[in-house]
Coordinates of C-alpha atoms in Angstrom, one line a residue:
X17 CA -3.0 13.0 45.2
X18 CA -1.2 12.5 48.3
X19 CA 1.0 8.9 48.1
X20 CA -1.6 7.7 51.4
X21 CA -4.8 8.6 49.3
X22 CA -7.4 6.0 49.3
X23 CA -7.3 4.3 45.9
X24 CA -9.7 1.4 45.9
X25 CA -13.2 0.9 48.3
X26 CA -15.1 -1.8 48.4
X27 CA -18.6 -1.7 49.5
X28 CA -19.7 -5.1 50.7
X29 CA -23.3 -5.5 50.2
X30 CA -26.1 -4.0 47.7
X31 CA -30.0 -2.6 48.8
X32 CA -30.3 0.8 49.3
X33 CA -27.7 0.8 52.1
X34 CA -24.9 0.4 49.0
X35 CA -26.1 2.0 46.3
X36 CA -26.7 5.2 48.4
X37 CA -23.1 5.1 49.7
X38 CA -21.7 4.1 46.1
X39 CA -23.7 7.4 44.3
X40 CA -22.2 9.9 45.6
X41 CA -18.6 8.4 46.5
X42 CA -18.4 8.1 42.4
X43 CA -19.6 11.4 41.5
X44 CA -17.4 12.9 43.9
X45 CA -14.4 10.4 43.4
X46 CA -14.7 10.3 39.9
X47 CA -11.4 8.2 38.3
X48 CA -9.2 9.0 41.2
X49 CA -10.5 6.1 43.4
X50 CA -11.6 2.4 42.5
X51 CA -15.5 1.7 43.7
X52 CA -16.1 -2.2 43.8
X53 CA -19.7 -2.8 45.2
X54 CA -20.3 -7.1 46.4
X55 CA -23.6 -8.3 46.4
X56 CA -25.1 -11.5 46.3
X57 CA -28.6 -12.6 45.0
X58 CA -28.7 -15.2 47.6
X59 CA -29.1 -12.3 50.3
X60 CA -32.3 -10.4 50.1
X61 CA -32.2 -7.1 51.4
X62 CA -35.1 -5.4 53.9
X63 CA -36.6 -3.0 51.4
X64 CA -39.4 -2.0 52.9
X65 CA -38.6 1.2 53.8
X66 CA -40.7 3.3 51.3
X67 CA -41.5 6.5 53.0
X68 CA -38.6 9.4 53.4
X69 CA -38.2 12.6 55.0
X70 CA -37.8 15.8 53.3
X71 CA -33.9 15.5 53.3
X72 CA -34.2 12.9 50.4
X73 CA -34.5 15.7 48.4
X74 CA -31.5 17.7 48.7
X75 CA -29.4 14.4 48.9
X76 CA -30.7 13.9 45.6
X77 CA -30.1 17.1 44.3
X78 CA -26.5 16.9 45.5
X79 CA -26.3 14.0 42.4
X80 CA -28.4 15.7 40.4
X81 CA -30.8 13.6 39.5
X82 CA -33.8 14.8 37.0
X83 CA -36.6 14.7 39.2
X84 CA -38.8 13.7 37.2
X85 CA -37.2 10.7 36.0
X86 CA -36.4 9.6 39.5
X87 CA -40.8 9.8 40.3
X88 CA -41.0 8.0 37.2
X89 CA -38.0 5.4 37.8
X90 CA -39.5 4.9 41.3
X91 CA -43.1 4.7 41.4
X92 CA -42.8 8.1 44.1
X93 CA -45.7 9.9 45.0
X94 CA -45.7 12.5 47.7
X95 CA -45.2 12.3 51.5
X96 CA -46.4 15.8 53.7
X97 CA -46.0 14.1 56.5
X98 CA -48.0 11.0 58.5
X99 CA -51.3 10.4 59.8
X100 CA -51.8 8.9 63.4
X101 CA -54.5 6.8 64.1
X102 CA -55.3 5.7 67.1
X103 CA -52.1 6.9 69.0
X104 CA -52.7 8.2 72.4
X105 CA -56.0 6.4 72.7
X106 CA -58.3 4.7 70.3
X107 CA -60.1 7.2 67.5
X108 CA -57.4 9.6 68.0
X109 CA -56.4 11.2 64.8
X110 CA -53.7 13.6 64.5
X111 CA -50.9 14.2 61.4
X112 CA -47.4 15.1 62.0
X113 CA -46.9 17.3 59.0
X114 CA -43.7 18.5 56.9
X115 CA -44.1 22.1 58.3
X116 CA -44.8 25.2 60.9
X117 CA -48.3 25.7 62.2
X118 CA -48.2 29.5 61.0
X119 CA -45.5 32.5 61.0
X120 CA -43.6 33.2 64.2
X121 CA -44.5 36.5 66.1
X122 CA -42.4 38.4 68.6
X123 CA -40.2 35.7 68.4
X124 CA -42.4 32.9 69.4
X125 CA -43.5 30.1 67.2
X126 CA -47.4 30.5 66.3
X127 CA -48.7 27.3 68.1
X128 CA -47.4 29.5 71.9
X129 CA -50.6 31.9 70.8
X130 CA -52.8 29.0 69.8
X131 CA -52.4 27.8 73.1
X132 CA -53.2 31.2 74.7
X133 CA -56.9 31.8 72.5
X134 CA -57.3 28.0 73.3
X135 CA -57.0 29.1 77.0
X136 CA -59.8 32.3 76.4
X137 CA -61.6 31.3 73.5
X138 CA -64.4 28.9 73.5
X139 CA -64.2 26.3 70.4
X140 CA -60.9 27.8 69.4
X141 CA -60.4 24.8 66.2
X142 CA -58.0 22.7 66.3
X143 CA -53.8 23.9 65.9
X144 CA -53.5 21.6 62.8
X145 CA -55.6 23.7 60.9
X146 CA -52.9 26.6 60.6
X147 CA -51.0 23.9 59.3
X148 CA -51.1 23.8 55.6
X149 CA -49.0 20.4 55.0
X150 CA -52.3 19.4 57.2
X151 CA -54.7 20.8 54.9
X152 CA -53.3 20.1 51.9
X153 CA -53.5 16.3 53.3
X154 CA -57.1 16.5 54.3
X155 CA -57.3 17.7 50.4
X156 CA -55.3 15.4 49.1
X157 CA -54.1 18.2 47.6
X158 CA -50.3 19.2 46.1
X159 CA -47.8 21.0 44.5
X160 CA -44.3 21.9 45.9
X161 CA -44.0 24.8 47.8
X162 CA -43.9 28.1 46.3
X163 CA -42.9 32.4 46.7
X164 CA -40.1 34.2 47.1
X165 CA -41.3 35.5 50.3
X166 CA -42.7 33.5 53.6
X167 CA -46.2 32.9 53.2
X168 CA -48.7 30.1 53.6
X169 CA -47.4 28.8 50.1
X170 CA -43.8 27.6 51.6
X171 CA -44.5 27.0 55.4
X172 CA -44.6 23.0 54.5
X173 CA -42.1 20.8 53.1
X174 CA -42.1 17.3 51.9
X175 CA -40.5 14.1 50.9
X176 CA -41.5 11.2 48.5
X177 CA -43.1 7.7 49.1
X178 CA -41.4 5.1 46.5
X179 CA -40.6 1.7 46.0
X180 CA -37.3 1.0 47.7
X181 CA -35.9 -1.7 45.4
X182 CA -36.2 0.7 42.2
X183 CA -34.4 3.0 44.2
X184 CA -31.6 1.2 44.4
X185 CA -31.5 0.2 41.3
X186 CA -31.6 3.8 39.8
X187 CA -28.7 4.4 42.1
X188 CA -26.8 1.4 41.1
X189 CA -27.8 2.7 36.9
X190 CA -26.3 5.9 38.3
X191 CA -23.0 4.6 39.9
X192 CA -22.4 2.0 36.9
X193 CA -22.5 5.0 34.5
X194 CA -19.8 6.6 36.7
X195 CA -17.2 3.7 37.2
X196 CA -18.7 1.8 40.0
X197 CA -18.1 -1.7 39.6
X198 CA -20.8 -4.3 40.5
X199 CA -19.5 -8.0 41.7
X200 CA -22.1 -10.7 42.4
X201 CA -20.4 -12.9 44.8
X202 CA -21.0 -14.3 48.3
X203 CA -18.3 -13.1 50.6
X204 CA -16.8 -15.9 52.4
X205 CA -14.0 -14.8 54.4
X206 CA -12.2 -11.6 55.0
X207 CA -8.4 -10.8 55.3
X208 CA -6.7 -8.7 57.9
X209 CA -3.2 -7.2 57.9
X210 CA -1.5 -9.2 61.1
X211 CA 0.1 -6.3 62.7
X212 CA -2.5 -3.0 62.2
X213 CA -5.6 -5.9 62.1
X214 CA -7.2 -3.5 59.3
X215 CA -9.4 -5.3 56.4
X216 CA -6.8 -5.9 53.1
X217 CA -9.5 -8.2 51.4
X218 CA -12.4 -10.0 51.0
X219 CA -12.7 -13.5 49.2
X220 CA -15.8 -14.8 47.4
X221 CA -17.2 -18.2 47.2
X222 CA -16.4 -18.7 43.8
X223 CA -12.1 -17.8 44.8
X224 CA -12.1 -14.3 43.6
X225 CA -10.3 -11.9 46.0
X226 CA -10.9 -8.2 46.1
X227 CA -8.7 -6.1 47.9
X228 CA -9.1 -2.4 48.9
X229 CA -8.1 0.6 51.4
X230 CA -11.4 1.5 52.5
X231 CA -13.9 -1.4 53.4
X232 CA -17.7 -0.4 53.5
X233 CA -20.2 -2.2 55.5
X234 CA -23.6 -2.5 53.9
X235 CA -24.1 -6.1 54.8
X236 CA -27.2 -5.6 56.7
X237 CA -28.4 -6.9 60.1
X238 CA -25.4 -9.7 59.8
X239 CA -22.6 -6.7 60.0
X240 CA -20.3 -9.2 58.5
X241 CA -17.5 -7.1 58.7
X242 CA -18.1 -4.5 62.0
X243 CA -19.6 -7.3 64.0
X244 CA -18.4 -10.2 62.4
X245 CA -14.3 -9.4 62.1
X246 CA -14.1 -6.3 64.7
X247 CA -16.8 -7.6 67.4
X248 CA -18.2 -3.8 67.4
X249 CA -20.7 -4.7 70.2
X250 CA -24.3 -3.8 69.9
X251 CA -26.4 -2.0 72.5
X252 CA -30.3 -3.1 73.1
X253 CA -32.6 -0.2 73.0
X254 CA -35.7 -3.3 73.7
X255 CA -37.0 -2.0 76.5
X256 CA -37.8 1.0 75.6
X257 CA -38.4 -0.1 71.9
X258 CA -40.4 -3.2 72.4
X259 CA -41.3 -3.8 68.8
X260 CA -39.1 -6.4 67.6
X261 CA -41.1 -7.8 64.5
X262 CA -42.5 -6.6 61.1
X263 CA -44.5 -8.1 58.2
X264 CA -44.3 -6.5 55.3
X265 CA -47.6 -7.0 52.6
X266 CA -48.3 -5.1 49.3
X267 CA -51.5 -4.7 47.7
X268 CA -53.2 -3.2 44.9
X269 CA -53.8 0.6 45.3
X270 CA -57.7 0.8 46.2
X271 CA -60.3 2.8 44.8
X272 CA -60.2 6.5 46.1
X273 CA -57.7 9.6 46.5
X274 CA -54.4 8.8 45.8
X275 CA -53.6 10.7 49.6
X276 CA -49.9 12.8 49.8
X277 CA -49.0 11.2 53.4
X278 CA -48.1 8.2 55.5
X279 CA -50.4 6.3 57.7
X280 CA -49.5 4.9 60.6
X281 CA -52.4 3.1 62.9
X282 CA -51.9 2.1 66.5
X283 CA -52.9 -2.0 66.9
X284 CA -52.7 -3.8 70.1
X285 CA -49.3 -5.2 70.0
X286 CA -47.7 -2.5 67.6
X287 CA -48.7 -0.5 64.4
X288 CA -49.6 -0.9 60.8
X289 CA -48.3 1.7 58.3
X290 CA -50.3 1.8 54.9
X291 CA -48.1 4.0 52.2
X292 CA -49.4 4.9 48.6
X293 CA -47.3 4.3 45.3
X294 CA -47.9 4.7 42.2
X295 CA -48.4 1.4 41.4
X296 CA -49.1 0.0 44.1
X297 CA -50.0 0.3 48.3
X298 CA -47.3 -0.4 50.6
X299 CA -48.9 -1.9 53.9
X300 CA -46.9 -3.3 57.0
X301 CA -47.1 -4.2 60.9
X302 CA -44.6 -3.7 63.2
X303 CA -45.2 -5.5 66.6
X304 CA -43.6 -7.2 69.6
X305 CA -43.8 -10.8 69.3
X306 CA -44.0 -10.4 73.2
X307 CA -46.9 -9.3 73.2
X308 CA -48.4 -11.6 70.4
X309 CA -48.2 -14.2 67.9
X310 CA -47.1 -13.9 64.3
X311 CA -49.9 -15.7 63.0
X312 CA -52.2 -12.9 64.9
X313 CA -50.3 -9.9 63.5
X314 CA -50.4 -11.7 59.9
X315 CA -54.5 -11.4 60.8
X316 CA -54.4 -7.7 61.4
X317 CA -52.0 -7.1 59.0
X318 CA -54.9 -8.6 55.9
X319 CA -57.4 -7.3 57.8
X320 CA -56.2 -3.3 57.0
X321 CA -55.6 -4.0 53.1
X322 CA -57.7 -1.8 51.6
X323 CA -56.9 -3.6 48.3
X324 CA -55.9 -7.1 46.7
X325 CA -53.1 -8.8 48.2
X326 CA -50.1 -8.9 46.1
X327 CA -47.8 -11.1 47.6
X328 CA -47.6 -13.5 50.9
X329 CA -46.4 -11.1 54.0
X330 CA -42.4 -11.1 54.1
X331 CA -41.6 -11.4 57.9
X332 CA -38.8 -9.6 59.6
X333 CA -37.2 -9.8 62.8
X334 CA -35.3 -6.9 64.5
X335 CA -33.5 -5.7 67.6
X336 CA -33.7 -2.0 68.1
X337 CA -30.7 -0.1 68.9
X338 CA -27.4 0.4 67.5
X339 CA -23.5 -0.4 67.1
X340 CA -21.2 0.3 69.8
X341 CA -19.0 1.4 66.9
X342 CA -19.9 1.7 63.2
X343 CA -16.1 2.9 61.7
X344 CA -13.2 0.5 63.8
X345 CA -9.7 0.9 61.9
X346 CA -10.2 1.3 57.9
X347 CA -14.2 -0.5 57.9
X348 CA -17.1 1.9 58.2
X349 CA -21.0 0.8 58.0
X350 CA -23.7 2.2 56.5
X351 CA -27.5 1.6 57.4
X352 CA -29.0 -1.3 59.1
X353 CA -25.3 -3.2 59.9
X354 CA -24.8 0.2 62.3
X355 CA -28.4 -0.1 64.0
X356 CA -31.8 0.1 63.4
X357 CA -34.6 1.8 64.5
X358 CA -38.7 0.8 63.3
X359 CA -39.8 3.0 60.7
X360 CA -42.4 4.9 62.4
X361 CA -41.3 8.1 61.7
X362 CA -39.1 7.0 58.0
X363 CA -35.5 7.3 59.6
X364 CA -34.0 4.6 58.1
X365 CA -33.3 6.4 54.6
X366 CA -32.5 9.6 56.3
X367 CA -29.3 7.8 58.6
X368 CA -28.4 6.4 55.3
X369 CA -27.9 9.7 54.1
X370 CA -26.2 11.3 57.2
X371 CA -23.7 8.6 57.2
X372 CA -22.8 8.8 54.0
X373 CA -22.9 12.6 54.5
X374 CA -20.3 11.9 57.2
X375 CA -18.3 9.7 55.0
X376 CA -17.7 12.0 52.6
X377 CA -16.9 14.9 55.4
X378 CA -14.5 12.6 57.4
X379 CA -13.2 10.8 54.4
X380 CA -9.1 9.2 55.1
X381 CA -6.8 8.5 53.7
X382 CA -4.9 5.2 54.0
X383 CA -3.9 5.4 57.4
X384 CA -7.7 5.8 58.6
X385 CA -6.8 8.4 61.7
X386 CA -8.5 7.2 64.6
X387 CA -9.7 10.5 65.3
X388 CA -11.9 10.7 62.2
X389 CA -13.2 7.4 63.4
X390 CA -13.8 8.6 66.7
X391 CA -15.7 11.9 65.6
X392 CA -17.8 9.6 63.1
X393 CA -18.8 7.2 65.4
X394 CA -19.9 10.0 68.5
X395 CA -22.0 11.8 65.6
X396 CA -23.5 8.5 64.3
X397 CA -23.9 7.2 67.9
X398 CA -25.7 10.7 68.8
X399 CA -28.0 11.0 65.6
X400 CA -29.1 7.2 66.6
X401 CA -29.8 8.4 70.3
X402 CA -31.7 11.8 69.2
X403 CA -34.0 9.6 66.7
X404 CA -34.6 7.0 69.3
X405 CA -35.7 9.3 71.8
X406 CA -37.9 11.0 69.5
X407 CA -39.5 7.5 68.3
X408 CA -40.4 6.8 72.6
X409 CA -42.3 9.7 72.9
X410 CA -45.0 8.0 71.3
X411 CA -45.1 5.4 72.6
X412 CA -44.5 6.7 76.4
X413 CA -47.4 9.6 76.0
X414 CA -50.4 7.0 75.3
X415 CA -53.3 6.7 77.6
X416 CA -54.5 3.3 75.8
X417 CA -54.8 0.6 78.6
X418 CA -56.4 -1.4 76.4
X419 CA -53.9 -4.1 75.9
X420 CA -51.2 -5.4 77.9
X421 CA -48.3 -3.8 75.2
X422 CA -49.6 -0.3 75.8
X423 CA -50.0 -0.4 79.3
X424 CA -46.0 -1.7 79.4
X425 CA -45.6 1.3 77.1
X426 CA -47.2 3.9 79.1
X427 CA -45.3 2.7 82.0
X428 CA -41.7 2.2 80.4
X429 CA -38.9 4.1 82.1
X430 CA -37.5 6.5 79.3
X431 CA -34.2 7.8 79.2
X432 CA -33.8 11.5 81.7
X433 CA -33.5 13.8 78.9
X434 CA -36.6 12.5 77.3
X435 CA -38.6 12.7 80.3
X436 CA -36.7 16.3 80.6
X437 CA -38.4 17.0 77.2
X438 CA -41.5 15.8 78.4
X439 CA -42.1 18.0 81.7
X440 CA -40.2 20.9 80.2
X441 CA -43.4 21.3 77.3
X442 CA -46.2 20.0 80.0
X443 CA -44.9 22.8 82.4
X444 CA -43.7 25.9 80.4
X445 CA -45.2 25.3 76.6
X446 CA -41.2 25.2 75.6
X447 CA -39.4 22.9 73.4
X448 CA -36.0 21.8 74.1
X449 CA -34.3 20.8 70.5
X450 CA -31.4 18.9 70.8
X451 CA -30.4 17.6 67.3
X452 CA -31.0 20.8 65.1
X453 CA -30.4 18.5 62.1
X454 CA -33.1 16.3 63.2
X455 CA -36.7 16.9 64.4
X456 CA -37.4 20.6 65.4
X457 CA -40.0 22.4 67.0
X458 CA -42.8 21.8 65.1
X459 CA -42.3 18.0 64.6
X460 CA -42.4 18.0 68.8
X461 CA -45.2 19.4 69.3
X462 CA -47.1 17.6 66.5
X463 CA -46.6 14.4 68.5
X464 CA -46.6 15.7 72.4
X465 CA -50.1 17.9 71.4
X466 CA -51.3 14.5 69.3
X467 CA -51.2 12.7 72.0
X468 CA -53.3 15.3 73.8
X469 CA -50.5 16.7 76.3
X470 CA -51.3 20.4 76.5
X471 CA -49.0 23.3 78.4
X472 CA -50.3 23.7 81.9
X473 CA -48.8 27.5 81.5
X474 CA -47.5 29.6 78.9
X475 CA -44.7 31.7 77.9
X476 CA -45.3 34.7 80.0
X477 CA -44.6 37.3 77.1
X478 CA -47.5 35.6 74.9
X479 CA -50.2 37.4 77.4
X480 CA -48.8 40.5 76.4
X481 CA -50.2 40.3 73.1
X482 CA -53.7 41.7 72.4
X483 CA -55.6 38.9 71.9
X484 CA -58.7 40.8 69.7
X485 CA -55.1 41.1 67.3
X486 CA -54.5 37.5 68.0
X487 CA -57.2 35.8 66.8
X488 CA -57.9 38.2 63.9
X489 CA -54.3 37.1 62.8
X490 CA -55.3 33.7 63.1
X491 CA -58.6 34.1 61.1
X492 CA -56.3 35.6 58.2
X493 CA -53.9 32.8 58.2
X494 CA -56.2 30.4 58.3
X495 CA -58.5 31.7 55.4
X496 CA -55.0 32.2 53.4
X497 CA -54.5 28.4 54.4
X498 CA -57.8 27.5 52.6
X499 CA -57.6 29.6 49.9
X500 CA -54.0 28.7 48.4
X501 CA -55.1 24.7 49.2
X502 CA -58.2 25.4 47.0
X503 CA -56.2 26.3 44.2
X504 CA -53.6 23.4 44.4
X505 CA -53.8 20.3 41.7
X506 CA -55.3 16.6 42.9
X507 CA -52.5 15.0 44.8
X508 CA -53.1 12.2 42.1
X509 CA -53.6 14.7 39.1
X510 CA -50.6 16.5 40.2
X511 CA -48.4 12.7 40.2
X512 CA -49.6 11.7 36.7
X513 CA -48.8 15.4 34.8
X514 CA -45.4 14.8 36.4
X515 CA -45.2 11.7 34.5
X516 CA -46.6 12.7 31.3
X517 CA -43.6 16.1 32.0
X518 CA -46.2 18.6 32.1
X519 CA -47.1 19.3 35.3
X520 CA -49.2 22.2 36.6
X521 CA -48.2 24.5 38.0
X522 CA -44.5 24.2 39.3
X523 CA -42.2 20.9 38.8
X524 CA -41.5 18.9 41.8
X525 CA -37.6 18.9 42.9

């Protein structure tokens, strides 16, 4: 190794945040490099986070973790996507799923020529059944997709729902076993080199001093080392992300279908989100305390348990937005000490995973080269933007005016290229996909045609296409759609012969 190599990091701070970043910096490290992860007891972590996106998965794989020991380890269950209630205006129900809404034709996604037999055919049903992430979620049906070839067996994807905490302590089991070393200490103070200002240690309550090259951030909200030493500067997304509260509740899992999907329900002042475990129901309500009281979104909250309450509700406080800067000389953060952004659509996990993604691709040596910093901190500062942007649109396309927090939401200003989005599908039936790593096509138009905005025209080309051909290709699809869904496992049967390690059909990855 080069005599500038990076030989020790420390990772200040536990929770998920950590243990994600220690994982794969030890299996790809190995004995060349020092890992030292500080955490404290005395500082709890946010944890409630337990819903992913399909990228989980392949960060996963990347460690090669046994699948089936990490469902086990974490309580998981099954996400295809989330359930809207009451978005857009009040018994609305639409689900953003995992998935396409059928094959492309011509070079134009399927749900172009839904919109044209929607235009000439009367009681056309609705887009979301070509959607068989949907259906299998009316069914609560699953197994993991399937086929060599593309068919209505591997148009869908999914992630996991699991207990946050046991994640990251499977991670930390993990690290350990690869040379991580865990500290429990409160970090008290934090050294600087006089001249280059970079971090050289950290010192603990009890004396100890631990120095390294490489300082990680997982410290949370506080940012004790990006806000705290270097004064990174945070920018306010609040008025365009109003919710600034949570309370998080668990209860017993109730009787009925153990469902493959997220719920998320509309209130007055904010959302609840209701996520199924094995063990046990994860239930939450995001809110802005502008618009309410605590002790009235503590009602609403234990008014949507469909089970016994577990535990008191575990209040949160937030400010959405993010770090002006989340790497500054040799410190780099990792999850909620570079930003945050609600869970709505289970981002939090995912940025946990691109930064660290990032770490590892920009990765210094001891001299830290601005440059890398620089390159990290547009990608992290852009991913944060796209994700944000994303999260307004559903917020910005309701027509609730039942409550003084939606009509401020409906009337919001929203940044230009969002509104850009916006006209662009109202006007021409065309997405514009900025983040190609993020949310694509079909995960836009799941929310704009939720919300009920529908193209006032259409791709000009789709009117070439015979529509007797159209909507017998549609009728095919769909009857495919049913017929594979009808043959899939119980969500819940499928969960426990994972388990038990005999599964039908194939093993989840």
């Amino acid at each position: 190794m080069s005599d500038k190599a990076i030989r020790k990091i420390v990772i200040v701070g536990g929770g998920t945040a950590g243990w994600m970043t220690a994982a794969p910096l030890a299996q790809k490290l190995g004995k060349a490099c020092e890992i030292v992860l500080i955490e404290s007891p005395e500082i709890g972590t946010v944890g409630v986070g337990e819903a992913t996106l399909p990228t989980i998965r392949y960060y996963n794989q990347a460690l090669g973790l046994d699948a089936t020991d990490f469902i086990k380890k974490t309580q998981a269950t099954f996400k295809l996507g989330t359930e809207f209630r009451d978005w857009g205006h009040a018994g609305n129900r639409f689900f953003h799923a995992f998935g396409n809404f059928g094959p492309m034709m011509e070079n134009r996604p399927a749900y172009m020529y839904w919109l044209r037999l929607r235009r000439d055919v009367k009681g056309m049903p609705s887009y979301e059944e070509w959607s068989t992430a949907d259906a299998m979620a009316r069914a609560h049906r699953f197994v993991p997709p399937y086929g060599d070839q593309p068919s209505v067996t591997n148009s869908y994807s999914y992630g996991f729902q699991f207990d946050a905490s046991l994640y990251a302590a499977y991670l930390r089991d993990y690290a350990v076993a690869r040379g991580v070393t865990r500290i429990e200490g409160m970090v008290v103070d934090v050294e600087q080199h006089p001249e280059t200002g970079f971090v050289t240690a950290v010192k603990l309550r009890d004396g100890r001093r631990f120095e390294g090259d490489l300082f990680v951030d997982c410290t949370g909200f506080r940012a004790l080392l990006l806000e705290g030493v270097y004064k990174a500067g945070y920018e306010d997304w609040s008025a365009m992300l109003p919710c600034n509260s949570a309370q998080a509740m668990p209860c017993t899992n109730p009787d009925g279908p153990l469902v493959p999907y997220t719920r998320s329900t509309a209130q007055s002042a904010g959302w609840t989100w209701r996520i199924p475990l094995q063990h046990r129901m994860g239930n939450g309500h995001v809110y802005c305390d502008g618009f309410t009281t605590d002790a009235e979104a503590t009602r609403v909250l234990e008014g949507v348990l469909e089970g016994e309450a577990l535990d008191a509700p575990r209040q949160l406080r937030f400010t959405p937005g993010r770090r002006r800067k989340s790497w500054i000389k040799n410190c780099v953060g990792v999850g909620l000490s570079t930003g945050f952004i609600e869970p709505l659509e289970s981002t939090s996990i995912n940025m946990i995973e691109m930064t660290v993604g990032w770490i590892v691709q920009f990765f210094p040596d001891r001299d830290c080269s601005p440059a890398l910093a620089d390159e990290f901190n547009r990608l992290l500062s852009q991913r944060y933007e796209y994700i944000r942007d994303f999260i307004i649109l559903h917020y910005k396309l309701t027509n609730r005016d039942d409550s003084e927090f939606w009509r401020y939401c409906r009337n919001m200003a929203v940044p230009d290229i969002l509104q850009h989005q916006i006209d662009l599908f109202r006007e021409s039936s065309r997405v514009a996909i900025l983040d190609q790593q993020g949310f694509l096509e079909d995960s836009w138009v799941s929310i704009l045609m939720g919300h009920g905005i529908f193209p006032e025209k259409n791709d000009p080309f789709i009117d070439l296409m015979d529509p007797g051909y159209l909507l017998d290709h549609f009728h095919k699809v769909r009857d495919s759609i049913r017929r594979a869904v009808g043959a899939m496992p119980d969500h819940a049967a499928f969960v426990k012969h994972v388990v038990s390690d005999d599964p039908p059909g194939r093993r989840a990855a």
